[in-house]
CSV table of C-alpha atoms in Angstrom, one decimal:
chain,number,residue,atom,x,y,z
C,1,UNK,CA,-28.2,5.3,92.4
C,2,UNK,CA,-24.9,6.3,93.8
C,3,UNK,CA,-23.6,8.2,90.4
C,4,UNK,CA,-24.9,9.8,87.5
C,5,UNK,CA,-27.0,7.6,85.0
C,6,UNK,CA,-26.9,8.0,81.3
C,7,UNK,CA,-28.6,6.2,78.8
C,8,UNK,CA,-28.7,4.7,76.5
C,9,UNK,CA,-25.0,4.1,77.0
C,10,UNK,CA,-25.1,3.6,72.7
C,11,UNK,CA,-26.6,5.1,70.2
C,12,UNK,CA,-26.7,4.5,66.3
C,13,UNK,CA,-29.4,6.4,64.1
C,14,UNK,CA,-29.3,7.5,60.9
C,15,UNK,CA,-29.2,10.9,59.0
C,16,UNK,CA,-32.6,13.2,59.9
C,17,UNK,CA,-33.7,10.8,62.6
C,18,UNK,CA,-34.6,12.3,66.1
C,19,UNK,CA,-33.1,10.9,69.0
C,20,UNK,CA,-33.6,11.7,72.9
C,21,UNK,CA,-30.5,10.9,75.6
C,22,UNK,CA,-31.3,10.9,79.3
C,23,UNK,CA,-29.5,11.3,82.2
C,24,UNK,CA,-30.4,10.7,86.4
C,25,UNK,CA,-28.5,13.1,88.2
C,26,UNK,CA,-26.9,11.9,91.5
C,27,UNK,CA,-29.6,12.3,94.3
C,28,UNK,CA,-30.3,15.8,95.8
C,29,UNK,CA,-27.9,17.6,93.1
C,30,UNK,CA,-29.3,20.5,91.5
C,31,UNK,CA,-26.7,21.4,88.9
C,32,UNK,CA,-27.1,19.8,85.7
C,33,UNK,CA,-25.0,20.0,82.7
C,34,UNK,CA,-24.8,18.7,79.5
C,35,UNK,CA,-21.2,18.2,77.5
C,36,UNK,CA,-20.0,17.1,74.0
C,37,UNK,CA,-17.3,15.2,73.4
C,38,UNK,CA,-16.0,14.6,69.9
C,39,UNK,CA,-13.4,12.0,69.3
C,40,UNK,CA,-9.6,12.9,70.4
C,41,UNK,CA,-11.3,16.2,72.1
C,42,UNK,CA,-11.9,17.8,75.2
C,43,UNK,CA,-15.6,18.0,76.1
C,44,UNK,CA,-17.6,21.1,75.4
C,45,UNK,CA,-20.4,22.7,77.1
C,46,UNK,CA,-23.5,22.0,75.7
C,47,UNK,CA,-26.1,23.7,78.4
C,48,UNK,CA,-26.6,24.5,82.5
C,49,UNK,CA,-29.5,24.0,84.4
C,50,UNK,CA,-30.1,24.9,87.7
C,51,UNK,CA,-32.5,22.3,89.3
C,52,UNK,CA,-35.5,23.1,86.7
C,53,UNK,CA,-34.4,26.6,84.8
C,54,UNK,CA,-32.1,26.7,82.3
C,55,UNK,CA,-29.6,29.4,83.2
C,56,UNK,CA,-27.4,28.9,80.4
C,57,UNK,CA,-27.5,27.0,76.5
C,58,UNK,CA,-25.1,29.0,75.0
C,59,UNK,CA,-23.0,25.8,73.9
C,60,UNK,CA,-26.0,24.5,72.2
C,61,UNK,CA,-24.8,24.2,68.6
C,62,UNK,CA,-27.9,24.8,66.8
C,63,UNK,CA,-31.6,25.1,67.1
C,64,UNK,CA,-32.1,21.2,66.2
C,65,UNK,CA,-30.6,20.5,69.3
C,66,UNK,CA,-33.0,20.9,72.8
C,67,UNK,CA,-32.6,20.0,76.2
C,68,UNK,CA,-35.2,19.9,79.5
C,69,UNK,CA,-35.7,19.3,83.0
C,70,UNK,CA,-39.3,19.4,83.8
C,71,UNK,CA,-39.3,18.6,87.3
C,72,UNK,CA,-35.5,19.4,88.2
C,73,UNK,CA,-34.3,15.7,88.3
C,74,UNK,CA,-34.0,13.7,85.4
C,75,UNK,CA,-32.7,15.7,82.2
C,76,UNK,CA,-33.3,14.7,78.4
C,77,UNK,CA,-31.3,16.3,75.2
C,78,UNK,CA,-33.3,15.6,72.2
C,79,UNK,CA,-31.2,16.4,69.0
C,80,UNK,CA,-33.8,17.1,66.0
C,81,UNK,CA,-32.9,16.0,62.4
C,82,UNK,CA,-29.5,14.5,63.1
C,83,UNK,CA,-26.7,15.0,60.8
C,84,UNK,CA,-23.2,13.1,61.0
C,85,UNK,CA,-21.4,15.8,62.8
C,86,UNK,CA,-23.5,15.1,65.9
C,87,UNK,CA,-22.0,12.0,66.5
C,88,UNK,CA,-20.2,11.9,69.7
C,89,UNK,CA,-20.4,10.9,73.2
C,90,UNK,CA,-22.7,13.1,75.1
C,91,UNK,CA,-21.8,13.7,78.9
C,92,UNK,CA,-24.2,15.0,81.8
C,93,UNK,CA,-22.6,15.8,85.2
C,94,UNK,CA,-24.1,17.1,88.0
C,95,UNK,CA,-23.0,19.0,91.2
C,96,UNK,CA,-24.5,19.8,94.4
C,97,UNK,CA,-24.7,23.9,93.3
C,98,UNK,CA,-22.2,25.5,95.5
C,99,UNK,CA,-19.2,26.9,94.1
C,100,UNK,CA,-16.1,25.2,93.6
C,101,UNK,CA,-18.3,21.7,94.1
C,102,UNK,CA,-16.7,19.3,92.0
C,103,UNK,CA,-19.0,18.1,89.0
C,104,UNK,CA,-19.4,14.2,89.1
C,105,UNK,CA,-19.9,12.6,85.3
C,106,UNK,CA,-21.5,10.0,83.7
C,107,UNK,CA,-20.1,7.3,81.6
C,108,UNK,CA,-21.7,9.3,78.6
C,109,UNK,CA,-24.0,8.4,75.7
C,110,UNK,CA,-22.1,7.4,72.7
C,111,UNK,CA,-24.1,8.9,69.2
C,112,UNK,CA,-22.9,7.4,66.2
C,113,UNK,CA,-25.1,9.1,63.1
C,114,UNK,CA,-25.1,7.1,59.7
T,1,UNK,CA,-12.9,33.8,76.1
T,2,UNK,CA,-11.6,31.4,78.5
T,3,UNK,CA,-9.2,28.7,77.2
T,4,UNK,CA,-7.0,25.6,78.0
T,5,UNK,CA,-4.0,24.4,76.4
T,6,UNK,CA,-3.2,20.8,77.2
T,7,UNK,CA,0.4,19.0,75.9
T,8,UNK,CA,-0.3,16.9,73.2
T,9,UNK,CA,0.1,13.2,73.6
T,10,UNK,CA,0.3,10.6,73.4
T,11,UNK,CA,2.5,10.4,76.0
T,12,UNK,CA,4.5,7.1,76.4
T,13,UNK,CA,6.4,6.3,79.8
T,14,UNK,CA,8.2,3.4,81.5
T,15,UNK,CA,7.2,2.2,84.8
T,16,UNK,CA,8.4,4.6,87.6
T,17,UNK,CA,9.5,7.4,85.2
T,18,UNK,CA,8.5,11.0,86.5
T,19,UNK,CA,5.7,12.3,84.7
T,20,UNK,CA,4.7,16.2,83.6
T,21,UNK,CA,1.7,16.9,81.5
T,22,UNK,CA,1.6,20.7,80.8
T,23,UNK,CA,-1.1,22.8,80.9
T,24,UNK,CA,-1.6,26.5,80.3
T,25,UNK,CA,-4.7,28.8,80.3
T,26,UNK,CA,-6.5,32.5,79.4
T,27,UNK,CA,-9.1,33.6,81.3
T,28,UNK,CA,-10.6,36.0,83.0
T,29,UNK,CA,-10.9,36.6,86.4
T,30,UNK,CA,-9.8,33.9,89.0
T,31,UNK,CA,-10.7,30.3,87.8
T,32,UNK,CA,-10.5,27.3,89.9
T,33,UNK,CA,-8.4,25.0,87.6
T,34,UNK,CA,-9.3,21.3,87.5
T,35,UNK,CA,-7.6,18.0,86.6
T,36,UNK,CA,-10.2,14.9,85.6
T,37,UNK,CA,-8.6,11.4,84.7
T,38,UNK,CA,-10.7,9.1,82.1
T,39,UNK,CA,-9.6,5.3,82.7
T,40,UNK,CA,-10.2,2.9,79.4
T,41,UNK,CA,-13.8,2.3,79.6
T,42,UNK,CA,-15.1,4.4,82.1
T,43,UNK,CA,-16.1,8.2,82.9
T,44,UNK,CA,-14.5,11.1,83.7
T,45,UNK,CA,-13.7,11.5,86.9
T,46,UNK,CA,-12.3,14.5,89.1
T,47,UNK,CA,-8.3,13.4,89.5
T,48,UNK,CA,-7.5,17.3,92.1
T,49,UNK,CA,-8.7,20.1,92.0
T,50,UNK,CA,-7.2,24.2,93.0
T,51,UNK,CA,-9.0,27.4,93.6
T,52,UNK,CA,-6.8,29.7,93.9
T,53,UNK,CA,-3.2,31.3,93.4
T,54,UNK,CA,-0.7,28.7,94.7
T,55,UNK,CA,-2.7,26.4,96.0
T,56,UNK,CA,-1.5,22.8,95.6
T,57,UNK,CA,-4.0,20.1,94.6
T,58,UNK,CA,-3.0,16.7,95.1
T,59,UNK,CA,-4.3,12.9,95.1
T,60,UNK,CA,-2.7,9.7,94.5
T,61,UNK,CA,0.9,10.9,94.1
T,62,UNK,CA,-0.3,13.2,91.4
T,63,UNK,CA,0.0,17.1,92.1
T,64,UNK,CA,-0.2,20.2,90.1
T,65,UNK,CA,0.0,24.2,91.4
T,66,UNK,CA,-1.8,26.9,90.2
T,67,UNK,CA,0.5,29.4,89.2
T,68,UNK,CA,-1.1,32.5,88.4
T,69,UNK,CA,2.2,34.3,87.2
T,70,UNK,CA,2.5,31.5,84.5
T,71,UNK,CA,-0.8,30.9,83.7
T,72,UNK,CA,-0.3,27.1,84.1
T,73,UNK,CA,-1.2,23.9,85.9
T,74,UNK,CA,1.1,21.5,85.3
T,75,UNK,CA,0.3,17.9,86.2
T,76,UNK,CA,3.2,15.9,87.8
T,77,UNK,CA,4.1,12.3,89.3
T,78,UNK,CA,7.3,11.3,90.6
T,79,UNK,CA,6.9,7.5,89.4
T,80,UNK,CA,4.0,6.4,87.3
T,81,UNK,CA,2.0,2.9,87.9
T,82,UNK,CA,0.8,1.0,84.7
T,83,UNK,CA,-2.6,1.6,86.1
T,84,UNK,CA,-1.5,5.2,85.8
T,85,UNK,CA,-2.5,4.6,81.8
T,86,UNK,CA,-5.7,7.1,81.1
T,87,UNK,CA,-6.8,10.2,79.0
T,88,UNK,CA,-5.7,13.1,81.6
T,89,UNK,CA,-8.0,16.4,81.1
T,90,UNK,CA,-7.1,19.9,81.9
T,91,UNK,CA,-10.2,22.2,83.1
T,92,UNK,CA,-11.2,25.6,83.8
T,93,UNK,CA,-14.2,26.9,85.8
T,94,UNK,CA,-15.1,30.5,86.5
T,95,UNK,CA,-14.6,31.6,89.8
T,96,UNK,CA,-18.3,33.0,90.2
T,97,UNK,CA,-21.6,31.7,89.4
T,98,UNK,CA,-22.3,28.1,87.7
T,99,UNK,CA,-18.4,26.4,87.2
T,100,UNK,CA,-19.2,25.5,83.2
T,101,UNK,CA,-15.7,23.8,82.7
T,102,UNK,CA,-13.3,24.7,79.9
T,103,UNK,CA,-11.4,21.4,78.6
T,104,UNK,CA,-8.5,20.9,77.3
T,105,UNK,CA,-8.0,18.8,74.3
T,106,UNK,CA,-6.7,15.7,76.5
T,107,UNK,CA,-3.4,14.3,76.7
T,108,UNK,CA,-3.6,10.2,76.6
T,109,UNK,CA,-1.0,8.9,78.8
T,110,UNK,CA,0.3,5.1,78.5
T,111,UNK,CA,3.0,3.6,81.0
T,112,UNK,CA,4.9,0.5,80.0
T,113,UNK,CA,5.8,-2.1,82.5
């Protein structure tokens, strides 16, 4: 497709469930990252990956949370045990590599925990 | 570490008003200093963009100069469109390596007809 894909665009689980969100990055990019944004904030930087290595998961907030890119395309963030104060919309956005390449988002996945 | 300080909002203008949206930041370095626009509904998208020490960015009457002196990258518009309306995002990326951005906390701008 023409932009980046996330999905699903909704999520509603509850309390120590697993859940997996996926996102296509925009054809031939091979930066990947993964945001969090709570409600009223700015996002936050979740985790890097240059096309299959991840160069950088600093932002991850805690060992429950996990993300991949097997093959250096699609990306999934798996987020083990939920608890409430994961829910939020979860942004991927991808750029070509270079430097100073803008990063092009996706609509996000909304995470609502119960 | 690196940080961006964004007006609060909401901001509330008439049609055609002149707009500012402050932002300041710390960092390290040289960071390329973004703005990124969030229309209701949709995602973010990249609203101009600077690299370095006085350069202008600019796109669709919006501008905003990177003033190292200052540490700021204010956001301005002579006259705001109702279509203007949006969450406006602040953004830092390092100036080496993979550009992680730094976010501001958003400042959600509404114009009135």
């Amino acid at each position: 497709g023409a932009g980046v894909s996330q999905s699903p665009r909704y999520k509603v689980a509850k309390r120590g469930q697993d859940v997996a969100l996926r996102c296509d990055p925009i054809s031939g990019h091979v930066s990947l990252f993964w945001y969090q944004q709570a409600l009223g904030q700015g996002p936050e930087f979740l985790t890097y990956f240059q096309n299959e290595a991840q160069l950088d998961k600093s932002g991850l907030p805690s060992d429950r949370f996990f993300a991949e890119r097997p093959e250096g395309s699609v990306s999934t963030l798996k987020i083990q045990r939920t608890q409430q104060e994961d829910s939020a919309v979860y942004l991927c956005a991808t750029t070509g590599g270079f430097l100073n390449q803008p990063q092009h988002f996706g609509d996000g996945t909304r995470l609502s925990i119960l | 570490g690196n940080s961006v300080t964004q007006m609060e909002g909401p901001v509330t203008l008439s049609e055609e008003a002149f707009l500012t949206i402050n932002c300041t930041y710390t960092a390290t370095g040289y960071p390329s200093l973004f703005w990124y626009v969030q229309y209701p509904g949709e995602g973010l998208q990249l609203l101009l963009k600077a690299t370095k020490a006085d350069d202008k960015g600019s796109n669709k009457g919006f501008e905003a100069t990177y003033r190292k002196e200052t540490t700021s990258f204010h956001l301005e518009k002579g006259s705001v469109q109702v279509s203007d309306s949006a969450v406006y995002f602040c953004a830092l990326g390092r100036s080496q390596g993979a550009q992680k951005l730094v976010f501001g906390q958003g400042t959600r701008l509404t114009i009135n007809p």
